[in-house]
CSV table of C-alpha atoms and ligand atoms in Angstrom, one decimal:
chain,number,residue,atom,x,y,z
A,12,MET,CA,0.5,0.0,-0.2
A,13,LYS,CA,1.6,3.4,-0.9
A,14,GLU,CA,-0.4,5.8,1.5
A,15,VAL,CA,-1.1,4.2,4.5
A,16,THR,CA,2.6,2.7,5.0
A,17,PHE,CA,3.7,1.9,8.7
A,18,LYS,CA,5.8,-0.7,10.3
A,19,SER,CA,5.9,-2.5,13.3
A,20,LEU,CA,6.9,-6.0,15.0
A,21,ALA,CA,3.8,-7.5,13.7
A,22,ILE,CA,2.3,-6.0,10.7
A,23,ARG,CA,3.8,-4.1,7.8
A,24,SER,CA,2.4,-2.0,5.3
A,25,ASP,CA,4.3,-0.7,2.5
A,26,ALA,CA,4.7,-0.5,-1.3
A,27,GLU,CA,5.2,-4.3,-1.7
A,28,GLY,CA,1.4,-4.4,-0.2
A,29,LEU,CA,0.0,-5.3,3.5
A,30,PHE,CA,2.0,-8.2,5.1
A,31,LEU,CA,1.4,-9.7,8.6
A,32,LEU,CA,3.8,-12.2,11.1
A,33,ASP,CA,1.8,-15.1,11.2
A,34,GLN,CA,1.7,-15.4,15.1
A,35,ARG,CA,0.6,-19.0,15.0
A,36,ALA,CA,4.2,-19.9,13.6
A,37,LEU,CA,6.1,-18.2,16.3
A,38,PRO,CA,8.7,-18.6,18.4
A,39,ASP,CA,10.0,-20.9,15.9
A,40,ASP,CA,9.2,-19.3,12.3
A,41,GLU,CA,9.2,-15.9,11.5
A,42,ILE,CA,6.7,-15.8,8.7
A,43,TRP,CA,5.4,-12.8,6.8
A,44,ILE,CA,1.7,-13.6,5.4
A,45,GLN,CA,0.5,-11.1,2.6
A,46,ILE,CA,-3.0,-10.0,2.9
A,47,LYS,CA,-4.6,-9.3,-0.5
A,48,THR,CA,-8.3,-9.0,0.3
A,49,ILE,CA,-10.8,-8.0,3.3
A,50,ASP,CA,-11.4,-11.8,3.4
A,51,ASP,CA,-7.7,-12.4,3.8
A,52,MET,CA,-7.9,-10.3,6.7
A,53,VAL,CA,-11.2,-11.9,8.0
A,54,GLU,CA,-9.6,-15.3,8.3
A,55,ALA,CA,-6.3,-13.9,9.4
A,56,ILE,CA,-8.1,-12.2,12.5
A,57,ALA,CA,-10.4,-15.4,13.0
A,58,GLU,CA,-7.6,-18.1,12.8
A,59,LEU,CA,-5.2,-16.1,15.5
A,60,LYS,CA,-2.8,-15.0,12.5
A,61,THR,CA,-3.0,-11.8,14.2
A,62,ARG,CA,-4.3,-11.2,17.5
A,63,GLY,CA,-4.7,-9.1,20.6
A,64,ALA,CA,-7.3,-6.8,20.8
A,65,PRO,CA,-5.7,-3.3,20.0
A,66,MET,CA,-3.6,-5.0,17.2
A,67,ILE,CA,-7.4,-6.5,15.9
A,68,GLY,CA,-8.4,-3.0,15.2
A,69,VAL,CA,-5.4,-2.1,13.6
A,70,ALA,CA,-5.5,-4.6,11.7
A,71,ALA,CA,-8.9,-4.2,10.2
A,72,LEU,CA,-8.5,-0.5,9.4
A,73,ALA,CA,-5.2,-1.9,7.7
A,74,ALA,CA,-7.4,-4.3,5.4
A,75,LEU,CA,-9.9,-1.0,4.8
A,76,ALA,CA,-6.7,0.9,3.6
A,77,LEU,CA,-6.3,-2.1,1.2
A,78,GLY,CA,-10.0,-1.8,0.3
A,79,ILE,CA,-9.5,2.0,-0.6
A,80,GLU,CA,-6.0,1.3,-2.7
A,81,GLN,CA,-8.7,-1.4,-4.7
A,82,ASP,CA,-11.0,1.2,-5.5
A,83,LEU,CA,-13.9,-0.4,-3.3
A,84,SER,CA,-17.1,1.8,-3.9
A,85,THR,CA,-18.4,3.1,-0.2
A,86,GLU,CA,-20.9,0.3,-0.3
A,87,GLN,CA,-18.3,-2.8,-0.5
A,88,LEU,CA,-16.4,-0.9,2.7
A,89,LEU,CA,-19.2,-0.9,4.3
A,90,GLU,CA,-20.2,-4.2,3.6
A,91,ALA,CA,-16.1,-5.2,4.3
A,92,SER,CA,-16.2,-3.1,7.6
A,93,SER,CA,-19.4,-5.6,8.5
A,94,LYS,CA,-17.4,-8.8,7.8
A,95,LEU,CA,-14.3,-7.5,9.6
A,96,ARG,CA,-16.9,-6.9,12.6
A,97,GLN,CA,-17.6,-10.5,12.7
A,98,SER,CA,-14.0,-11.8,12.7
A,99,ARG,CA,-13.8,-12.1,16.5
A,100,PRO,CA,-16.6,-11.3,18.9
A,101,THR,CA,-14.9,-9.8,22.4
A,102,ALA,CA,-12.2,-7.4,22.0
A,103,VAL,CA,-14.2,-4.7,21.4
A,104,ASN,CA,-11.2,-2.3,20.3
A,105,LEU,CA,-12.3,-3.8,16.6
A,106,MET,CA,-15.8,-2.6,17.0
A,107,ASN,CA,-14.6,0.7,18.2
A,108,ALA,CA,-12.2,1.0,15.4
A,109,LEU,CA,-14.9,0.0,12.7
A,110,ASP,CA,-16.8,2.3,14.3
A,111,ARG,CA,-14.8,5.2,13.8
A,112,PHE,CA,-14.1,4.3,10.1
A,113,ASN,CA,-17.9,4.0,9.2
A,114,THR,CA,-19.1,7.3,11.2
A,115,ALA,CA,-16.3,9.1,8.9
A,116,LEU,CA,-17.1,7.1,5.6
A,117,GLN,CA,-20.6,7.7,5.9
A,118,SER,CA,-20.4,11.3,6.8
A,119,GLY,CA,-18.8,11.5,3.2
A,120,GLN,CA,-15.4,11.9,4.2
A,121,SER,CA,-13.0,11.8,1.3
A,122,ARG,CA,-10.7,8.8,0.1
A,123,PRO,CA,-7.2,10.6,1.3
A,124,GLN,CA,-9.5,12.0,4.5
A,125,LEU,CA,-10.4,8.5,5.0
A,126,GLN,CA,-6.5,7.6,4.6
A,127,GLN,CA,-5.3,10.0,6.8
A,128,LEU,CA,-7.9,8.7,9.7
A,129,ILE,CA,-6.2,5.6,9.6
A,130,ARG,CA,-2.9,6.6,9.8
A,131,ASP,CA,-4.1,8.6,12.9
A,132,PHE,CA,-5.5,5.6,14.7
A,133,ILE,CA,-2.1,3.4,13.8
A,134,GLN,CA,-0.1,6.1,15.4
A,135,GLU,CA,-2.6,6.6,18.5
A,136,ASP,CA,-2.1,3.0,18.9
A,137,PHE,CA,1.9,3.3,19.2
A,138,ASP,CA,1.2,6.5,21.6
A,139,LEU,CA,-1.7,5.0,23.7
A,140,CYS,CA,0.9,2.0,24.5
A,141,ASP,CA,3.8,4.7,25.9
A,142,HIS,CA,1.7,6.3,27.8
A,143,MET,CA,0.4,3.5,29.4
A,144,ALA,CA,3.8,1.9,30.1
A,145,GLY,CA,4.8,5.0,31.9
A,146,HIS,CA,2.2,5.5,34.2
A,147,GLY,CA,2.0,1.2,35.2
A,148,ALA,CA,6.2,1.2,35.3
A,149,ALA,CA,6.0,4.0,38.3
A,150,LEU,CA,4.6,1.8,40.6
A,151,VAL,CA,6.9,-1.1,39.8
A,152,LYS,CA,9.7,-1.3,43.1
A,153,THR,CA,13.2,-2.3,42.2
A,154,GLY,CA,13.6,-5.9,42.6
A,155,GLU,CA,10.1,-7.0,42.2
A,156,ARG,CA,9.1,-10.2,40.6
A,157,LEU,CA,5.9,-9.6,38.1
A,158,LEU,CA,3.3,-11.8,36.8
A,159,THR,CA,1.5,-11.9,33.5
A,160,HIS,CA,-1.0,-13.9,31.5
A,161,CYS,CA,-0.9,-14.1,27.6
A,162,ASN,CA,0.6,-11.6,25.4
A,163,THR,CA,-0.2,-8.1,25.5
A,164,GLY,CA,3.3,-6.4,24.1
A,165,SER,CA,4.5,-5.6,20.7
A,166,LEU,CA,2.5,-8.7,19.0
A,167,ALA,CA,-1.1,-7.4,20.4
A,168,THR,CA,-0.1,-3.5,19.4
A,169,VAL,CA,1.6,-1.7,17.5
A,170,GLY,CA,3.8,-0.2,20.0
A,171,VAL,CA,5.3,-1.3,23.2
A,172,GLY,CA,2.2,-3.2,24.4
A,173,THR,CA,0.0,-2.8,27.5
A,174,ALA,CA,0.7,-5.2,30.2
A,175,LEU,CA,3.9,-5.9,29.0
A,176,GLY,CA,4.7,-2.4,27.5
A,177,VAL,CA,4.7,-1.9,31.6
A,178,ILE,CA,6.9,-4.4,31.9
A,179,ARG,CA,9.2,-3.6,29.3
A,180,LYS,CA,9.2,0.0,30.5
A,181,ALA,CA,10.2,-0.7,34.3
A,182,HIS,CA,12.9,-3.1,32.9
A,183,GLN,CA,14.5,0.0,30.7
A,184,GLN,CA,14.1,1.8,34.0
A,185,ASP,CA,16.6,-0.4,35.4
A,186,LYS,CA,14.3,-1.5,37.8
A,187,ASP,CA,15.9,-5.2,38.4
A,188,ILE,CA,12.7,-7.2,37.7
A,189,HIS,CA,12.0,-10.8,36.9
A,190,VAL,CA,9.1,-11.9,35.0
A,191,TYR,CA,6.7,-15.0,35.4
A,192,VAL,CA,4.8,-16.1,32.4
A,193,ASP,CA,1.5,-17.9,32.7
A,194,GLU,CA,1.9,-20.0,29.4
A,195,THR,CA,-1.8,-19.5,28.8
A,196,ARG,CA,-3.5,-22.7,27.7
A,197,PRO,CA,-5.2,-23.5,25.1
A,198,LEU,CA,-3.0,-21.7,22.3
A,199,LEU,CA,-0.1,-20.8,24.7
A,200,GLN,CA,0.3,-17.1,24.3
A,201,GLY,CA,2.3,-16.4,27.1
A,202,GLY,CA,4.5,-19.7,26.6
A,203,ARG,CA,4.9,-19.0,22.8
A,204,LEU,CA,4.7,-15.3,22.2
A,205,THR,CA,5.6,-13.3,25.4
A,206,THR,CA,8.8,-15.7,25.8
A,207,TYR,CA,9.6,-14.6,22.2
A,208,GLU,CA,9.4,-10.8,23.1
A,209,LEU,CA,11.0,-10.9,26.6
A,210,GLY,CA,14.0,-13.0,25.1
A,211,LYS,CA,14.4,-10.8,22.2
A,212,GLU,CA,14.4,-7.7,24.6
A,213,GLN,CA,16.5,-9.6,27.1
A,214,ILE,CA,14.1,-9.1,29.9
A,215,PRO,CA,15.1,-11.8,32.3
A,216,HIS,CA,11.8,-14.3,32.5
A,217,THR,CA,10.5,-17.8,33.7
A,218,LEU,CA,7.7,-19.8,32.2
A,219,ILE,CA,5.3,-21.3,34.2
A,220,ALA,CA,2.3,-23.9,33.8
A,221,ASP,CA,-0.8,-22.1,34.2
A,222,ASN,CA,-1.8,-23.8,37.3
A,223,MET,CA,1.4,-23.3,39.5
A,224,ALA,CA,0.8,-19.5,39.5
A,225,GLY,CA,-0.9,-20.0,42.6
A,226,PHE,CA,1.9,-21.5,44.2
A,227,LEU,CA,4.1,-19.7,43.5
A,228,MET,CA,2.6,-16.8,44.9
A,229,ALA,CA,1.9,-19.0,48.1
A,230,GLN,CA,5.9,-19.2,47.9
A,231,GLY,CA,5.7,-15.4,48.3
A,232,LYS,CA,7.4,-15.7,44.8
A,233,ILE,CA,5.0,-12.7,43.1
A,234,ASP,CA,4.9,-9.0,44.0
A,235,ARG,CA,2.8,-7.2,41.2
A,236,ILE,CA,0.5,-8.7,38.5
A,237,PHE,CA,0.0,-7.0,35.0
A,238,VAL,CA,-2.7,-8.0,32.8
A,239,GLY,CA,-4.5,-6.6,29.3
A,240,ALA,CA,-7.9,-6.7,28.5
A,241,ASP,CA,-10.0,-7.3,25.4
A,242,ARG,CA,-13.0,-5.4,26.9
A,243,ILE,CA,-13.5,-3.0,29.5
A,244,ALA,CA,-17.0,-2.5,31.4
A,245,ILE,CA,-17.7,1.2,32.6
A,246,ASN,CA,-18.1,-0.2,36.0
A,247,GLY,CA,-14.7,-1.9,35.7
A,248,ASP,CA,-15.4,-5.3,35.4
A,249,PHE,CA,-13.0,-6.8,32.2
A,250,ALA,CA,-12.6,-9.5,29.8
A,251,ASN,CA,-9.4,-11.2,29.6
A,252,LYS,CA,-8.0,-14.2,27.9
A,253,ILE,CA,-8.9,-17.4,29.8
A,254,GLY,CA,-7.1,-18.0,33.0
A,255,THR,CA,-7.1,-14.2,34.0
A,256,TYR,CA,-9.9,-14.6,36.6
A,257,THR,CA,-8.3,-17.6,37.9
A,258,VAL,CA,-4.7,-15.2,38.7
A,259,ALA,CA,-7.3,-12.5,40.0
A,260,VAL,CA,-8.8,-14.5,42.9
A,261,LEU,CA,-5.3,-15.9,43.5
A,262,ALA,CA,-4.0,-12.5,43.8
A,263,LYS,CA,-6.9,-11.6,46.0
A,264,HIS,CA,-6.3,-14.2,48.6
A,265,HIS,CA,-2.7,-13.7,48.5
A,266,ASN,CA,-3.0,-10.0,48.5
A,267,ILE,CA,-0.7,-8.8,45.7
A,268,PRO,CA,-1.4,-5.9,43.8
A,269,PHE,CA,-3.4,-6.7,40.2
A,270,TYR,CA,-3.6,-4.3,37.3
A,271,VAL,CA,-5.4,-4.3,34.0
A,272,VAL,CA,-3.6,-2.2,31.5
A,273,ALA,CA,-5.5,-1.1,28.5
A,274,PRO,CA,-6.2,2.0,26.4
A,275,TYR,CA,-9.7,3.7,26.1
A,276,THR,CA,-10.0,1.7,22.9
A,277,THR,CA,-10.8,-1.1,24.8
A,278,ILE,CA,-13.3,0.4,26.9
A,279,ASP,CA,-17.0,-0.3,25.8
A,280,GLN,CA,-19.0,2.5,26.6
A,281,ASP,CA,-22.7,0.7,25.8
A,282,CYS,CA,-21.6,-1.8,28.2
A,283,ALA,CA,-22.4,-1.3,32.2
A,284,SER,CA,-21.0,-4.7,33.6
A,285,GLY,CA,-19.2,-7.7,32.8
A,286,SER,CA,-22.0,-9.7,32.2
A,287,GLU,CA,-22.8,-8.3,29.1
A,288,ILE,CA,-19.7,-9.0,27.5
A,289,PRO,CA,-19.7,-11.7,24.9
A,290,ILE,CA,-17.1,-14.3,25.1
A,291,GLU,CA,-15.6,-16.0,22.3
A,292,GLU,CA,-16.3,-19.9,21.9
A,293,ARG,CA,-13.6,-22.1,20.2
A,294,LYS,CA,-12.9,-24.9,18.2
A,295,PRO,CA,-12.6,-28.1,20.7
A,296,GLN,CA,-9.6,-29.5,19.0
A,297,GLU,CA,-7.3,-26.5,20.8
A,298,VAL,CA,-8.4,-28.2,24.5
A,299,ARG,CA,-8.1,-31.9,22.8
A,300,GLY,CA,-4.4,-31.1,22.1
A,301,PHE,CA,-2.9,-28.6,21.2
A,302,VAL,CA,-3.6,-27.1,17.0
A,303,SER,CA,-0.6,-26.3,15.6
A,304,GLN,CA,0.7,-25.8,12.1
A,305,LYS,CA,3.8,-27.7,12.3
A,306,GLN,CA,2.9,-30.5,14.8
A,307,PRO,CA,-0.8,-30.8,15.7
A,308,VAL,CA,-0.3,-33.2,19.1
A,309,ARG,CA,-3.6,-34.6,20.6
A,310,TRP,CA,-3.9,-36.3,23.8
A,311,ALA,CA,-7.7,-36.7,24.7
A,312,PRO,CA,-10.0,-39.0,22.9
A,313,GLU,CA,-11.2,-37.4,19.9
A,314,SER,CA,-14.6,-37.4,20.7
A,315,VAL,CA,-14.2,-35.8,24.1
A,316,ASP,CA,-17.0,-33.1,25.1
A,317,VAL,CA,-15.2,-29.7,25.0
A,318,TYR,CA,-16.1,-26.2,26.7
A,319,ASN,CA,-13.7,-23.8,25.3
A,320,PRO,CA,-14.4,-20.3,26.1
A,321,ALA,CA,-11.3,-18.0,25.2
A,322,PHE,CA,-11.8,-15.6,27.5
A,323,ASP,CA,-13.3,-14.9,31.4
A,324,VAL,CA,-14.5,-11.6,33.1
A,325,VAL,CA,-12.9,-10.7,36.2
A,326,PRO,CA,-15.4,-8.5,38.5
A,327,ALA,CA,-13.9,-5.3,39.4
A,328,GLU,CA,-13.8,-5.7,42.9
A,329,LEU,CA,-10.7,-7.8,42.0
A,330,VAL,CA,-8.9,-5.3,40.8
A,331,THR,CA,-6.3,-2.9,42.2
A,332,GLY,CA,-5.8,-0.3,39.7
A,333,TRP,CA,-7.1,0.4,36.2
A,334,ILE,CA,-4.1,1.8,34.0
A,335,THR,CA,-5.4,3.5,31.2
A,336,GLU,CA,-3.1,6.4,29.1
A,337,LYS,CA,-4.7,8.7,31.4
A,338,GLY,CA,-3.2,7.0,34.6
A,339,VAL,CA,-3.8,4.4,36.9
A,340,PHE,CA,-7.4,4.5,38.9
A,341,GLU,CA,-8.8,2.8,41.7
A,342,LEU,CA,-12.2,1.4,42.1
A,343,SER,CA,-12.9,4.7,43.7
A,344,ASP,CA,-12.4,6.6,40.5
A,345,VAL,CA,-14.0,3.8,38.4
A,346,ASN,CA,-17.3,3.7,40.9
A,347,ASN,CA,-17.1,7.8,40.1
A,348,GLY,CA,-17.7,7.2,36.6
A,349,ILE,CA,-13.9,7.8,35.1
A,350,LEU,CA,-14.1,5.2,32.5
A,351,LYS,CA,-17.4,6.6,31.1
A,352,GLY,CA,-16.7,8.8,27.7
A,353,SER,CA,-13.2,8.5,28.1
B,565,MRU,O1,-7.0,-14.7,22.0
B,565,MRU,P1,-6.0,-13.4,22.1
B,565,MRU,O2,-4.7,-14.1,21.5
B,565,MRU,O3,-5.9,-12.3,20.8
B,565,MRU,O4,-6.1,-12.6,23.5
B,565,MRU,C1,-5.6,-11.9,24.0
B,565,MRU,C2,-5.5,-11.2,25.1
B,565,MRU,O5,-6.7,-11.7,25.6
B,565,MRU,C3,-4.7,-10.1,25.7
B,565,MRU,O6,-4.5,-10.2,27.0
B,565,MRU,C4,-5.5,-8.7,25.2
B,565,MRU,O7,-6.0,-8.6,23.9
B,565,MRU,C5,-4.6,-7.8,25.7
B,565,MRU,S1,-3.4,-7.4,24.5
B,565,MRU,C6,-2.6,-5.7,24.7
């Protein structure tokens, strides 16, 4: 694409076209796949070739930039936008990004104006990460051992990330941190992706299976927890990768500060509480074994009944603080409506 060019760890757009780093092949293989049509992007988001709440908003708008370059009509762009909206249900960044685009399109903005909107959106995602990282890192004390879940870094945004951005910033500030990484069953975003990013940045880390987090907390090995979010309700409840709720309950029991880090684009202004958040359910094969391009493995019976919710909901009362681009907020701020209209 010529008019909307950018490059980050997991997505790039230049004169050669629009490309995604296939996150299913990480950490071993860095394979860039070209996105040539809207349908390619819908499939890439649904199949988690690209993923992470802010990133799928960016990816959807990048696909629409491609549509503009391919001279799609207004009707075709609206249809493309509605297809992209269906690609994943939980991360509201996708819907918020598409709403922004649709409003501009329907108000008659020109093609160059729409392209500018997309460029601004991508730059904004980058900047939001920096602001959150600064606010969050200020909480971290020297020598702390941090726990995180899923992947919330540069693979999940176009910037330094949300929770992982905070962690990266704390490391850059020489705080001598150590990161425990939940592997994050069933798709192993922690084991495959967060370790990949932490390794690249040379941030000291240790991988644990998800069911070990409680024991580490009991052993006094975790000082602070940072996670991301896919959708935050106005009352502070939030959805994040399955297993986050368990971590939050354990943190409460062990009196360990538990923070959610997300930009305003992750807040759903129409969602009053967590019970209204749609939760994606995925294929049974992901739980019967490990779905991998290279070497799929199955360990459970092929026909066993499976329940596979991709996200869970953390109630606001389990959260120590909400870190957004505007600062760090407590439950009293949230109860006073700080997330409303932000
Ligand atoms: O299914 P995924 O990998 O898209 O889930 C990602 C998460 O749950 C992240 O924690 C969340 O999107 C925040 S990313 C900055």
